[in-house]
CSV table of C-alpha atoms and ligand atoms in Angstrom, one decimal:
chain,number,residue,atom,x,y,z
A,23,MET,CA,103.6,-21.0,-115.9
A,24,GLY,CA,102.3,-19.6,-119.1
A,25,THR,CA,105.5,-17.6,-119.8
A,26,PRO,CA,106.4,-17.4,-123.5
A,27,THR,CA,109.5,-19.5,-122.9
A,28,SER,CA,107.7,-22.4,-121.3
A,29,SER,CA,104.9,-22.5,-123.8
A,30,SER,CA,107.3,-22.5,-126.7
A,31,SER,CA,109.3,-25.3,-125.1
A,32,SER,CA,106.2,-27.4,-124.5
A,33,TRP,CA,105.3,-26.7,-128.1
A,34,ASN,CA,108.8,-27.9,-129.0
A,35,ILE,CA,108.2,-31.1,-127.0
A,36,GLY,CA,104.8,-31.6,-128.6
A,37,PHE,CA,106.4,-31.1,-132.1
A,38,ALA,CA,109.2,-33.5,-131.2
A,39,LEU,CA,106.7,-36.1,-130.1
A,40,LEU,CA,104.7,-35.7,-133.3
A,41,VAL,CA,107.8,-36.1,-135.4
A,42,LEU,CA,108.8,-39.2,-133.3
A,43,SER,CA,105.4,-40.8,-133.7
A,44,LEU,CA,105.4,-40.1,-137.5
A,45,LEU,CA,108.9,-41.7,-137.7
A,46,TYR,CA,107.7,-44.6,-135.6
A,47,GLN,CA,104.8,-45.1,-138.0
A,48,ALA,CA,107.1,-44.8,-141.0
A,49,VAL,CA,109.4,-47.5,-139.6
A,50,HIS,CA,106.8,-49.7,-137.9
A,51,GLY,CA,103.7,-49.2,-139.9
A,52,GLY,CA,102.6,-52.3,-141.7
A,53,GLU,CA,102.5,-50.7,-145.2
A,54,ARG,CA,105.9,-49.3,-145.1
A,55,CYS,CA,107.9,-52.0,-143.6
A,56,ASN,CA,108.9,-55.1,-145.6
A,57,PHE,CA,108.4,-57.9,-143.0
A,58,TYR,CA,109.7,-60.4,-145.5
A,59,LYS,CA,113.2,-59.1,-145.7
A,60,GLY,CA,115.4,-59.9,-142.7
A,61,ASN,CA,117.3,-62.7,-141.0
A,62,TRP,CA,117.0,-65.4,-138.3
A,63,ILE,CA,118.3,-64.6,-134.9
A,64,SER,CA,118.6,-66.9,-131.9
A,65,ASP,CA,116.1,-66.0,-129.1
A,66,GLU,CA,115.8,-68.1,-126.0
A,67,SER,CA,112.2,-67.1,-125.4
A,68,TYR,CA,111.3,-69.3,-128.4
A,69,PRO,CA,109.5,-71.6,-129.4
A,70,LEU,CA,106.0,-70.0,-129.1
A,71,TYR,CA,104.6,-73.3,-127.8
A,72,ASN,CA,105.6,-76.7,-126.7
A,73,THR,CA,103.9,-79.5,-128.7
A,74,SER,CA,103.3,-81.4,-125.4
A,75,SER,CA,100.7,-78.7,-124.7
A,76,CYS,CA,99.3,-79.1,-128.2
A,77,PRO,CA,97.5,-82.5,-128.0
A,78,PHE,CA,96.0,-82.4,-131.5
A,79,ILE,CA,99.3,-82.1,-133.3
A,80,GLU,CA,99.9,-84.6,-136.1
A,81,LYS,CA,102.7,-87.0,-135.5
A,82,GLN,CA,104.5,-86.2,-138.8
A,83,PHE,CA,105.3,-82.6,-137.6
A,84,ASP,CA,106.1,-83.4,-134.0
A,85,CYS,CA,109.8,-83.8,-134.5
A,86,GLN,CA,110.8,-83.6,-130.8
A,87,ASN,CA,108.4,-86.4,-129.9
A,88,ASN,CA,109.7,-88.4,-132.9
A,89,GLY,CA,113.2,-88.3,-131.4
A,90,ARG,CA,114.9,-85.3,-133.0
A,91,PRO,CA,117.9,-84.9,-130.8
A,92,ASP,CA,118.8,-81.2,-131.3
A,93,LYS,CA,116.7,-78.3,-130.0
A,94,GLN,CA,118.4,-75.1,-131.2
A,95,TYR,CA,116.2,-75.1,-134.3
A,96,LEU,CA,113.3,-74.2,-132.0
A,97,LYS,CA,115.0,-71.1,-130.8
A,98,TYR,CA,115.1,-68.8,-133.8
A,99,ARG,CA,113.0,-65.7,-134.3
A,100,TRP,CA,112.5,-64.0,-137.7
A,101,GLN,CA,113.9,-60.4,-137.5
A,102,PRO,CA,112.8,-58.1,-140.3
A,103,THR,CA,115.6,-55.7,-141.3
A,104,ALA,CA,113.7,-52.4,-140.9
A,105,CYS,CA,111.2,-53.0,-138.1
A,106,ASN,CA,109.9,-55.6,-135.6
A,107,LEU,CA,107.2,-58.1,-136.0
A,108,PRO,CA,104.5,-57.7,-133.4
A,109,ARG,CA,104.8,-60.5,-130.8
A,110,PHE,CA,102.1,-63.1,-131.5
A,111,ASP,CA,99.2,-62.9,-129.1
A,112,GLY,CA,96.8,-65.9,-129.6
A,113,GLY,CA,94.1,-64.5,-127.3
A,114,ASP,CA,94.1,-61.2,-129.2
A,115,MET,CA,93.9,-63.0,-132.5
A,116,LEU,CA,91.0,-65.1,-131.3
A,117,SER,CA,89.1,-61.9,-130.1
A,118,ARG,CA,89.7,-60.2,-133.5
A,119,LEU,CA,88.5,-63.2,-135.4
A,120,SER,CA,85.4,-63.6,-133.2
A,121,GLY,CA,82.4,-64.6,-135.3
A,122,LYS,CA,84.7,-65.4,-138.3
A,123,SER,CA,86.1,-68.4,-140.2
A,124,ILE,CA,89.6,-68.6,-141.5
A,125,MET,CA,90.4,-71.3,-144.1
A,126,PHE,CA,93.6,-72.7,-145.5
A,127,VAL,CA,93.2,-74.2,-148.9
A,128,GLY,CA,95.9,-76.2,-150.6
A,129,ASP,CA,98.3,-79.1,-150.0
A,130,SER,CA,100.0,-80.5,-146.9
A,131,LEU,CA,102.0,-77.3,-146.5
A,132,SER,CA,98.6,-75.6,-145.8
A,133,LEU,CA,98.0,-78.5,-143.3
A,134,ASN,CA,101.4,-77.6,-141.8
A,135,GLN,CA,100.4,-73.9,-141.4
A,136,TRP,CA,96.9,-74.8,-140.2
A,137,GLN,CA,98.3,-77.1,-137.5
A,138,SER,CA,100.8,-74.4,-136.4
A,139,LEU,CA,98.0,-71.8,-136.1
A,140,ASN,CA,95.8,-74.1,-134.0
A,141,CYS,CA,98.7,-74.7,-131.6
A,142,MET,CA,99.5,-71.0,-131.4
A,143,LEU,CA,95.8,-70.1,-130.8
A,144,HIS,CA,95.3,-72.9,-128.3
A,145,THR,CA,98.5,-71.7,-126.4
A,146,GLY,CA,97.0,-68.2,-126.3
A,147,ALA,CA,93.8,-69.4,-124.8
A,148,PRO,CA,94.6,-72.7,-123.1
A,149,GLN,CA,91.4,-72.7,-121.0
A,150,ALA,CA,89.1,-72.3,-124.0
A,151,ASN,CA,87.3,-75.4,-125.3
A,152,TYR,CA,88.0,-76.5,-128.8
A,153,THR,CA,86.7,-79.1,-131.2
A,154,LEU,CA,88.3,-80.9,-134.2
A,155,ARG,CA,86.3,-82.6,-136.9
A,156,ARG,CA,87.4,-84.1,-140.2
A,157,THR,CA,84.9,-84.7,-143.0
A,158,GLY,CA,86.6,-85.9,-146.2
A,159,GLU,CA,89.1,-83.3,-147.3
A,160,LEU,CA,87.8,-80.7,-144.9
A,161,SER,CA,89.1,-80.4,-141.3
A,162,THR,CA,87.4,-77.9,-139.0
A,163,PHE,CA,89.0,-76.7,-135.7
A,164,THR,CA,86.7,-74.5,-133.6
A,165,PHE,CA,86.9,-72.3,-130.5
A,166,PRO,CA,83.2,-72.3,-129.5
A,167,GLU,CA,83.5,-69.6,-126.8
A,168,TYR,CA,85.1,-67.2,-129.3
A,169,ASP,CA,82.9,-68.4,-132.2
A,170,VAL,CA,86.0,-68.9,-134.3
A,171,LYS,CA,86.5,-71.6,-137.0
A,172,VAL,CA,89.9,-72.4,-138.4
A,173,LEU,CA,89.6,-74.8,-141.4
A,174,PHE,CA,91.8,-76.7,-143.7
A,175,TYR,CA,90.6,-77.9,-147.1
A,176,ARG,CA,92.9,-80.2,-148.9
A,177,HIS,CA,92.7,-79.2,-152.5
A,178,ALA,CA,96.3,-79.4,-153.8
A,179,PHE,CA,95.8,-77.9,-157.3
A,180,LEU,CA,93.1,-75.3,-156.4
A,181,VAL,CA,91.5,-76.3,-159.7
A,182,ASP,CA,89.6,-79.6,-160.0
A,183,ILE,CA,90.5,-83.2,-160.7
A,184,ILE,CA,87.6,-85.4,-161.9
A,185,SER,CA,87.5,-89.0,-163.0
A,186,ARG,CA,86.1,-89.8,-166.4
A,187,SER,CA,85.4,-93.2,-167.8
A,188,GLY,CA,87.8,-94.3,-170.4
A,189,MET,CA,90.3,-91.6,-169.5
A,190,GLY,CA,90.9,-91.9,-165.8
A,191,ARG,CA,91.8,-88.9,-163.7
A,192,VAL,CA,91.6,-85.5,-165.5
A,193,LEU,CA,93.2,-82.3,-164.1
A,194,LYS,CA,90.9,-79.5,-165.4
A,195,LEU,CA,92.9,-76.3,-165.6
A,196,ASP,CA,89.8,-74.1,-166.1
A,197,SER,CA,87.4,-75.7,-163.6
A,198,ILE,CA,87.2,-74.6,-160.0
A,199,GLU,CA,84.2,-76.3,-158.4
A,200,GLY,CA,86.1,-76.6,-155.1
A,201,ALA,CA,85.4,-72.9,-154.6
A,202,LYS,CA,81.9,-74.0,-153.3
A,203,VAL,CA,83.7,-75.2,-150.1
A,204,TRP,CA,85.7,-72.1,-149.5
A,205,SER,CA,83.4,-69.3,-150.6
A,206,GLY,CA,81.9,-67.6,-147.5
A,207,SER,CA,85.1,-67.7,-145.4
A,208,ASP,CA,86.2,-64.4,-143.9
A,209,VAL,CA,89.9,-65.1,-144.3
A,210,LEU,CA,91.3,-67.3,-147.1
A,211,ILE,CA,94.9,-68.5,-147.3
A,212,PHE,CA,95.6,-70.4,-150.6
A,213,ASN,CA,98.7,-72.4,-151.5
A,214,SER,CA,99.6,-74.6,-154.5
A,215,TRP,CA,102.7,-75.7,-156.3
A,216,HIS,CA,104.4,-78.9,-155.0
A,217,TRP,CA,101.8,-81.3,-156.5
A,218,TRP,CA,102.3,-79.7,-159.9
A,219,THR,CA,105.8,-81.1,-160.0
A,220,HIS,CA,104.9,-84.7,-159.3
A,221,THR,CA,105.6,-87.4,-162.0
A,222,GLY,CA,105.3,-91.2,-162.1
A,223,ARG,CA,103.5,-92.9,-159.3
A,224,LYS,CA,103.0,-89.7,-157.3
A,225,GLN,CA,101.3,-87.9,-160.1
A,226,PRO,CA,97.6,-87.9,-159.3
A,227,TRP,CA,96.2,-87.3,-162.8
A,228,ASP,CA,96.3,-89.1,-166.1
A,229,TYR,CA,95.4,-86.2,-168.4
A,230,ILE,CA,95.4,-82.5,-168.3
A,231,GLU,CA,92.4,-80.7,-169.9
A,232,GLU,CA,92.0,-77.1,-170.9
A,233,GLY,CA,88.7,-76.2,-172.6
A,234,SER,CA,88.2,-78.8,-175.3
A,235,LYS,CA,91.9,-79.7,-175.5
A,236,THR,CA,93.4,-82.7,-173.7
A,237,TYR,CA,97.1,-83.2,-173.0
A,238,LYS,CA,99.1,-86.2,-171.8
A,239,ASP,CA,101.5,-83.8,-170.2
A,240,MET,CA,102.5,-80.2,-170.2
A,241,ASP,CA,105.4,-78.0,-169.0
A,242,ARG,CA,104.6,-77.9,-165.3
A,243,LEU,CA,105.2,-74.2,-164.8
A,244,VAL,CA,102.9,-73.5,-167.7
A,245,ALA,CA,100.2,-75.7,-166.3
A,246,PHE,CA,100.6,-74.1,-162.9
A,247,GLU,CA,100.2,-70.7,-164.4
A,248,LYS,CA,97.0,-71.7,-166.2
A,249,GLY,CA,95.5,-73.2,-163.1
A,250,LEU,CA,96.4,-70.2,-161.0
A,251,ASN,CA,94.8,-67.9,-163.6
A,252,THR,CA,91.6,-69.8,-163.1
A,253,TRP,CA,91.9,-69.3,-159.4
A,254,ALA,CA,92.6,-65.6,-159.9
A,255,GLN,CA,89.6,-65.2,-162.1
A,256,TRP,CA,87.5,-66.8,-159.4
A,257,VAL,CA,88.8,-64.4,-156.8
A,258,ASP,CA,88.3,-61.4,-159.1
A,259,SER,CA,84.7,-62.3,-159.9
A,260,ASN,CA,83.5,-63.7,-156.5
A,261,VAL,CA,85.4,-62.1,-153.6
A,262,ASP,CA,83.9,-59.1,-151.8
A,263,PRO,CA,87.0,-57.4,-150.3
A,264,THR,CA,84.9,-55.7,-147.6
A,265,LYS,CA,83.9,-59.2,-146.3
A,266,THR,CA,86.8,-61.5,-147.2
A,267,LYS,CA,90.6,-61.1,-146.9
A,268,VAL,CA,92.6,-63.2,-149.4
A,269,PHE,CA,96.1,-64.3,-148.8
A,270,PHE,CA,98.4,-66.5,-150.9
A,271,GLN,CA,101.0,-68.5,-149.1
A,272,GLY,CA,104.1,-68.2,-151.1
A,273,VAL,CA,106.1,-71.1,-152.4
A,274,SER,CA,107.5,-73.2,-149.5
A,275,PRO,CA,111.0,-74.4,-150.4
A,276,ASP,CA,112.4,-77.8,-149.9
A,277,HIS,CA,116.1,-78.5,-149.2
A,278,SER,CA,117.1,-81.4,-151.4
A,279,ASN,CA,120.5,-80.1,-152.6
A,280,SER,CA,123.0,-79.4,-149.9
A,281,SER,CA,125.6,-78.1,-152.4
A,282,ILE,CA,123.5,-74.9,-152.5
A,283,TRP,CA,124.6,-74.1,-149.0
A,284,GLY,CA,128.1,-75.3,-149.5
A,285,GLU,CA,128.0,-78.9,-148.3
A,286,ALA,CA,129.0,-80.8,-151.4
A,287,ASN,CA,128.9,-84.1,-149.5
A,288,GLY,CA,125.8,-83.4,-147.5
A,289,ASN,CA,122.7,-85.6,-147.7
A,290,ARG,CA,119.8,-83.2,-148.4
A,291,CYS,CA,118.5,-81.7,-145.1
A,292,GLU,CA,119.9,-84.5,-142.9
A,293,GLY,CA,121.7,-83.4,-139.7
A,294,GLU,CA,121.1,-79.7,-140.4
A,295,THR,CA,120.9,-77.8,-137.1
A,296,GLU,CA,121.3,-74.2,-138.0
A,297,PRO,CA,119.8,-71.7,-140.5
A,298,VAL,CA,121.8,-70.1,-143.3
A,299,GLY,CA,123.0,-66.8,-141.8
A,300,GLY,CA,122.1,-63.4,-143.2
A,301,PRO,CA,119.3,-62.3,-145.5
A,302,THR,CA,120.2,-64.1,-148.7
A,303,TYR,CA,119.8,-67.7,-149.8
A,304,PRO,CA,122.6,-68.8,-152.2
A,305,GLY,CA,120.2,-70.9,-154.2
A,306,GLY,CA,118.3,-67.9,-155.6
A,307,ALA,CA,114.6,-67.6,-156.4
A,308,ASP,CA,112.3,-70.5,-157.1
A,309,PRO,CA,110.8,-70.4,-160.6
A,310,ALA,CA,107.3,-71.0,-159.3
A,311,GLU,CA,107.6,-67.8,-157.3
A,312,ALA,CA,107.7,-65.8,-160.5
A,313,VAL,CA,104.5,-67.5,-161.7
A,314,VAL,CA,102.7,-66.6,-158.4
A,315,GLU,CA,103.9,-63.0,-158.6
A,316,LYS,CA,102.9,-62.6,-162.2
A,317,VAL,CA,99.4,-64.0,-161.7
A,318,ILE,CA,98.8,-62.0,-158.5
A,319,GLY,CA,100.2,-58.8,-160.1
A,320,LYS,CA,97.5,-58.9,-162.8
A,321,MET,CA,94.5,-59.3,-160.4
A,322,ARG,CA,91.9,-56.7,-159.8
A,323,LYS,CA,91.2,-57.7,-156.3
A,324,ALA,CA,93.8,-57.3,-153.6
A,325,VAL,CA,95.6,-60.5,-152.6
A,326,HIS,CA,98.2,-60.3,-149.9
A,327,LEU,CA,101.2,-62.5,-150.8
A,328,LEU,CA,102.7,-64.1,-147.6
A,329,ASN,CA,106.1,-63.9,-149.2
A,330,ILE,CA,107.6,-66.7,-147.1
A,331,THR,CA,109.9,-68.2,-149.7
A,332,THR,CA,113.2,-66.5,-148.9
A,333,LEU,CA,112.8,-66.7,-145.1
A,334,SER,CA,112.0,-70.4,-145.3
A,335,GLN,CA,114.8,-71.1,-147.8
A,336,LEU,CA,117.2,-69.9,-145.0
A,337,ARG,CA,115.8,-72.6,-142.7
A,338,LYS,CA,117.6,-75.7,-144.0
A,339,ASP,CA,117.4,-76.9,-140.3
A,340,GLY,CA,113.6,-76.7,-140.1
A,341,HIS,CA,112.5,-79.9,-141.7
A,342,PRO,CA,111.6,-83.2,-140.0
A,343,SER,CA,114.4,-85.0,-142.0
A,344,PHE,CA,114.1,-88.6,-140.4
A,345,TYR,CA,112.0,-87.4,-137.4
A,346,HIS,CA,108.6,-87.6,-139.1
A,347,GLY,CA,107.6,-90.7,-137.1
A,348,HIS,CA,107.1,-93.0,-140.0
A,349,GLY,CA,110.3,-95.1,-140.1
A,350,HIS,CA,113.7,-94.3,-141.5
A,351,ALA,CA,113.2,-95.1,-145.1
A,352,VAL,CA,112.1,-91.7,-146.2
A,353,MET,CA,113.7,-88.3,-145.5
A,354,ASP,CA,111.3,-85.4,-145.4
A,355,CYS,CA,112.9,-82.1,-146.4
A,356,SER,CA,109.7,-80.5,-147.6
A,357,HIS,CA,107.4,-80.2,-144.6
A,358,TRP,CA,108.4,-78.4,-141.4
A,359,CYS,CA,108.8,-79.4,-137.8
A,360,LEU,CA,106.3,-77.9,-135.3
A,361,ALA,CA,107.1,-75.8,-133.4
A,362,GLY,CA,109.0,-74.2,-136.2
A,363,VAL,CA,109.0,-72.2,-139.4
A,364,PRO,CA,105.2,-72.2,-140.1
A,365,ASP,CA,104.8,-70.4,-136.7
A,366,THR,CA,106.6,-67.5,-138.4
A,367,TRP,CA,104.3,-67.7,-141.4
A,368,ASN,CA,101.4,-67.3,-138.9
A,369,GLN,CA,103.1,-64.4,-137.1
A,370,LEU,CA,103.3,-62.7,-140.6
A,371,LEU,CA,99.6,-63.6,-141.2
A,372,TYR,CA,98.8,-62.0,-137.8
A,373,ALA,CA,100.8,-58.9,-138.6
A,374,ALA,CA,99.1,-58.6,-142.0
A,375,LEU,CA,95.6,-58.9,-140.4
A,376,LEU,CA,96.6,-56.2,-137.8
A,377,TYR,CA,97.9,-53.7,-140.3
A,378,ASN,CA,95.7,-54.1,-143.3
B,18,LIG,C1,109.7,-61.5,-151.5
B,18,LIG,O1,110.7,-61.3,-150.6
B,18,LIG,C2,112.0,-61.4,-151.1
B,18,LIG,C3,113.0,-61.2,-149.9
B,18,LIG,O2,112.9,-60.0,-149.4
B,18,LIG,C4,112.2,-60.4,-152.2
B,18,LIG,O3,113.5,-60.6,-152.8
B,18,LIG,C5,111.1,-60.6,-153.3
B,18,LIG,O4,111.2,-59.6,-154.2
B,18,LIG,C6,109.8,-60.5,-152.6
B,18,LIG,N1,108.7,-60.7,-153.6
B,18,LIG,C7,107.7,-59.9,-153.7
B,18,LIG,C8,106.6,-60.3,-154.7
B,18,LIG,O5,107.5,-59.0,-153.0
B,19,LIG,C1,108.2,-79.6,-123.7
B,19,LIG,O1,107.6,-79.9,-122.4
B,19,LIG,C2,108.1,-81.2,-121.9
B,19,LIG,C3,107.3,-81.5,-120.7
B,19,LIG,O2,107.2,-80.4,-119.8
B,19,LIG,C4,109.6,-81.0,-121.6
B,19,LIG,O3,110.1,-82.2,-121.1
B,19,LIG,C5,110.3,-80.7,-122.9
B,19,LIG,O4,111.7,-80.4,-122.7
B,19,LIG,C6,109.7,-79.4,-123.5
B,19,LIG,N1,110.3,-79.2,-124.8
B,19,LIG,C7,110.8,-78.1,-125.3
B,19,LIG,C8,111.4,-78.1,-126.6
B,19,LIG,O5,110.9,-77.1,-124.6
B,20,LIG,C1,83.8,-76.0,-122.1
B,20,LIG,O1,82.8,-77.0,-122.4
B,20,LIG,C2,82.2,-77.6,-121.2
B,20,LIG,C3,81.3,-78.7,-121.7
B,20,LIG,O2,80.5,-78.3,-122.8
B,20,LIG,C4,81.4,-76.5,-120.4
B,20,LIG,O3,80.9,-77.1,-119.3
B,20,LIG,C5,82.4,-75.4,-120.1
B,20,LIG,O4,81.8,-74.4,-119.4
B,20,LIG,C6,83.2,-74.9,-121.3
B,20,LIG,N1,84.2,-74.0,-120.9
B,20,LIG,C7,84.2,-72.7,-121.0
B,20,LIG,C8,85.4,-71.9,-120.6
B,20,LIG,O5,83.2,-72.1,-121.5
B,21,LIG,C1,122.9,-78.7,-156.7
B,21,LIG,O1,123.4,-77.4,-156.5
B,21,LIG,C2,124.6,-77.1,-157.2
B,21,LIG,C3,125.1,-75.8,-156.8
B,21,LIG,O2,124.1,-74.8,-157.0
B,21,LIG,C4,124.4,-77.3,-158.7
B,21,LIG,O3,125.6,-77.1,-159.4
B,21,LIG,C5,123.9,-78.7,-159.0
B,21,LIG,O4,123.5,-78.8,-160.4
B,21,LIG,C6,122.6,-79.0,-158.2
B,21,LIG,N1,122.3,-80.4,-158.3
B,21,LIG,C7,121.0,-80.8,-158.7
B,21,LIG,C8,120.8,-82.3,-158.7
B,21,LIG,O5,120.1,-80.0,-158.9
């Protein structure tokens, strides 16, 4: 006891532990690890929940109940290359969010992620009461005992669409009145892109307006960038980062061209039962991603990009295809089955909230 030899060896052990813990931090610390680079591996402990214990799930996402015959797509876990994602703990997330509200703003891909999070939280606290209320475009899910609100505001362009007599529906690239609904939330997760691409009957506007100029149409990537800049200016001038954390849900890919993953005779996402292997999608980046990165890169306030594009591109097997519960006429290769890929988006959101 207390001999020079033993104290130096305990010092050595202490030093070794310090080095190990620094290494652990370097590898596992949220800042230093890129959670978005990795690949899908099969894991029998998945999915994180069964939709039969998620009674409020919307039919369109409940692929198993809609007759999807295969199950392997439920059993994949996202594995980052350089570290591990923390295992999702719904009870812990609810405790951390106590007294707070978290809102998804955007199109039906926000709805997809919002539904997934509600199922994940409910699974983590199955005894806790919950309420679900819809008022117009706003859906509010609450856990009263935890004093947590999880909201979804359907606002596909982030900027406004108004109707004006003599013109019809006008998409106003520099107007963002919808912010009245979302300001005051503690966590905001925005998403927009898919509706900017719609033409013909699916296009929900007749004119685009910017300042005093009106256009019948515009390059859609250019319009998207202008709209996103309006959103970025709103965040920069209105968000207090000590109160509100802002996320942007990256572009969610669809799988409408099976030649990209080497099935020249494939029919979009039909019959796909496995992800693309490895970390790289042969289709390359989505041009809308570059717009998102450019706009966020110029902002003064920190916005965390949930960089879900690549990992979702790899999941050609993750869509409802014909199992969306609304007949066989339409194939859905844009939304995602639940349980499924949006659960991983929420695991990444959870990790970002833990480490930032
Ligand atoms: C998003 O992740 C992909 C895959 O790791 C990467 O190629 C891309 O550069 C990332 N984008 C940003 C803005 O970090
Ligand atoms: C979900 O639970 C039901 C009822 O317990 C069960 O029949 C079904 O196989 C489960 N589904 C999955 C994907 O585990
Ligand atoms: C759930 O709500 C019911 C009715 O309001 C109440 O009686 C019960 O105590 C609540 N459950 C919990 C766990 O607080
Ligand atoms: C589908 O992908 C292939 C391979 O990348 C490409 O050559 C082809 O032009 C694409 N088809 C459409 C309709 O985009």
